[in-house]
Coordinates of C-alpha atoms in Angstrom, one line a residue:
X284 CA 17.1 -12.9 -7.2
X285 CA 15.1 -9.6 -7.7
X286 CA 11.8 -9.6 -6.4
X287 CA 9.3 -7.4 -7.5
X288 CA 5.9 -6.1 -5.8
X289 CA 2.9 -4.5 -7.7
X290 CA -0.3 -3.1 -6.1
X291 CA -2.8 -1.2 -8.5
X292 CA -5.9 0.3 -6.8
X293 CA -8.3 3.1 -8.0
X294 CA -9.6 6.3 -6.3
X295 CA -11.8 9.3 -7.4
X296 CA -9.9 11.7 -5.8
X297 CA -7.5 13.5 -8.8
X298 CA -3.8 12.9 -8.8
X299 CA -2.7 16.2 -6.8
X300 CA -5.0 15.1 -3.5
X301 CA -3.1 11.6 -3.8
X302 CA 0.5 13.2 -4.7
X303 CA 0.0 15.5 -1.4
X304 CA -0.6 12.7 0.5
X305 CA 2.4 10.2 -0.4
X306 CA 4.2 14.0 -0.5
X307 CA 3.2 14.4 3.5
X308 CA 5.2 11.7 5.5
X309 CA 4.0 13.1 8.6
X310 CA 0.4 12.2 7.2
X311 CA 1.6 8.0 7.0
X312 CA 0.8 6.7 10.2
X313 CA -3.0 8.7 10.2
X314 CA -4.5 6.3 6.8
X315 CA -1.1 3.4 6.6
X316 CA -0.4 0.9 8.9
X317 CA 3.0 2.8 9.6
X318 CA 3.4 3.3 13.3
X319 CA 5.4 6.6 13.3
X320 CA 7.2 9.4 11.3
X321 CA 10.3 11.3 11.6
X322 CA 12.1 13.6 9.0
X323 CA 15.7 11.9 9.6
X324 CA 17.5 14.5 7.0
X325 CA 15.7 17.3 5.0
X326 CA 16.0 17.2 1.1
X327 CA 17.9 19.7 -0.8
X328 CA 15.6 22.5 -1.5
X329 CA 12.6 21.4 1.1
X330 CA 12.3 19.5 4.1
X331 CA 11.1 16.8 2.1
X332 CA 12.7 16.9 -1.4
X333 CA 14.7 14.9 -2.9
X334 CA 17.7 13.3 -0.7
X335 CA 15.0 13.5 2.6
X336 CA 15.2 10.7 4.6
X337 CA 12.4 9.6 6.5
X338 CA 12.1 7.2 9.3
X339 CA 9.1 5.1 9.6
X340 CA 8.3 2.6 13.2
X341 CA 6.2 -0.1 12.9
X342 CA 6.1 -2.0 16.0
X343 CA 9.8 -2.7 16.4
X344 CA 10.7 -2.6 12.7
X345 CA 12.3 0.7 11.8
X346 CA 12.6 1.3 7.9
X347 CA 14.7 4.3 7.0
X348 CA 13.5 5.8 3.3
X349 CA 15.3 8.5 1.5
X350 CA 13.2 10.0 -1.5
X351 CA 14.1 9.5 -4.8
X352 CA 11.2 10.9 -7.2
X353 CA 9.3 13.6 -7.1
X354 CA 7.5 14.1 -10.0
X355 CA 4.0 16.4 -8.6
X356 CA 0.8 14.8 -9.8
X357 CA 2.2 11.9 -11.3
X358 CA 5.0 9.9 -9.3
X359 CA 6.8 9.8 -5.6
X360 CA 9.7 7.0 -5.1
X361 CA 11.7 6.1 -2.3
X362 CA 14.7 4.1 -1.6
X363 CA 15.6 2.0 1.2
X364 CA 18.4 3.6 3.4
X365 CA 18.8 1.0 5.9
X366 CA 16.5 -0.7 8.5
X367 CA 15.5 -3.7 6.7
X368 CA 17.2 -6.8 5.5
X369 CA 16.7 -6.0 1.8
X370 CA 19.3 -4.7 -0.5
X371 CA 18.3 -2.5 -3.7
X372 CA 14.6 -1.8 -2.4
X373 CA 13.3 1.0 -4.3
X374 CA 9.5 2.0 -4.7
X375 CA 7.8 4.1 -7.1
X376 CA 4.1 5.3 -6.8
X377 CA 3.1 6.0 -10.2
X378 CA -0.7 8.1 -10.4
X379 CA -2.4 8.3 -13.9
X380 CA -5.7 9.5 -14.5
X381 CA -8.2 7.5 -15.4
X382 CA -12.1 8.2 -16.2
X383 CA -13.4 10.0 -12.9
X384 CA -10.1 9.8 -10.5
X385 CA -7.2 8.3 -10.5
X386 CA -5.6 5.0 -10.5
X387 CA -2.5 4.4 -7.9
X388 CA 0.5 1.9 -9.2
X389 CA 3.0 0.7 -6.6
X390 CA 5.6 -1.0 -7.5
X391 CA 9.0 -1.6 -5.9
X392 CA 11.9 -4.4 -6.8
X393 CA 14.1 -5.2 -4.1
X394 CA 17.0 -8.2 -3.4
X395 CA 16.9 -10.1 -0.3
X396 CA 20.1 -10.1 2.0
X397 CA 19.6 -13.8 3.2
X398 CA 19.8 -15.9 0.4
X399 CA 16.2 -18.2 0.3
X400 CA 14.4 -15.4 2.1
X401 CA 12.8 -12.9 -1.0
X402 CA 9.6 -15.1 -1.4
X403 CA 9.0 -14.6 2.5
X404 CA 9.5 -10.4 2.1
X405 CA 7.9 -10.6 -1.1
X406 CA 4.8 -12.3 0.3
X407 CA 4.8 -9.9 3.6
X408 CA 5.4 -6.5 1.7
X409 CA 2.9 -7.3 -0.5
X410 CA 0.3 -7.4 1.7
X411 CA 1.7 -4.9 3.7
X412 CA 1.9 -2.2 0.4
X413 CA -1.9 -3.4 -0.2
X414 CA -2.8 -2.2 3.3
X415 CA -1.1 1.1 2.5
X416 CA -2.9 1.8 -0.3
X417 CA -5.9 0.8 1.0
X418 CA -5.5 3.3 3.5
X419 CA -3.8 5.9 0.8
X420 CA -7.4 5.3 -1.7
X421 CA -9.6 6.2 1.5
X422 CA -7.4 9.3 2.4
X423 CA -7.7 10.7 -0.9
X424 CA -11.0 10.4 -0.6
X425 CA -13.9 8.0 -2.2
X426 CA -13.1 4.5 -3.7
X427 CA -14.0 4.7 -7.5
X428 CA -16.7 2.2 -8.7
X429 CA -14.8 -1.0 -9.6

């Protein structure tokens, strides 16, 4: 069964100050809960471009992410490459201004390999992907007035 994950959250920082952030793997572990970064492959025009993978530690997890969309001002995706138990997993930060900053849509569908066990990574990504934007919306700079 697909499961799908959706974490909206608004800063007033413009789209291109949130883009270069998501853009800047390297940045992750200073304002997400990720532990570590490391550029696994570079991308096909730039270190990290599309085709990049790029491994993230947290703890002993290791989740390997190669880039999928990169779309400047306005969308960054990634794909599971392996690390996880999840099949499928693909995530798409979509940014659309909104009046005085920008609002921040994650969303990513994903298939659990052990049968009975999506609601459980479902439940824990969720939280987790609400932690990283958290951290993503006080990078970018001020939280916009709900």
């Amino acid at each position: 069964m697909v499961q799908r994950i959706s974490v909206r959250a608004v800063t007033a920082a413009d789209a291109d100050t949130v883009y270069a952030l998501l853009r800047d793997g390297a940045s992750w572990p200073r304002w997400s809960p990720l532990g570590s970064f490391e550029l696994v492959r570079e991308g096909a025009d730039e270190p990290e471009g599309l085709g990049a993978v790029r491994l993230f530690r947290t703890g002993g997890l290791r989740s390997y992410e190669e880039i999928v969309a990169l779309e400047p001002g306005r969308r960054f995706g990634y794909a599971l490459d392996h690390g996880l138990p999840l099949r499928d997993y693909v995530a798409y930060v979509d940014l659309s201004p909104v009046d005085g900053g920008t609002e921040i849509h994650w969303h990513s569908t994903f298939t659990a390999k052990i049968p009975g066990t999506g609601w459980f990574y479902r439940r824990f990504l969720g939280r987790f992907i609400g932690r990283v934007v958290a951290g993503l919306v006080d990078a970018a700079g001020v939280r916009a007035a709900p």
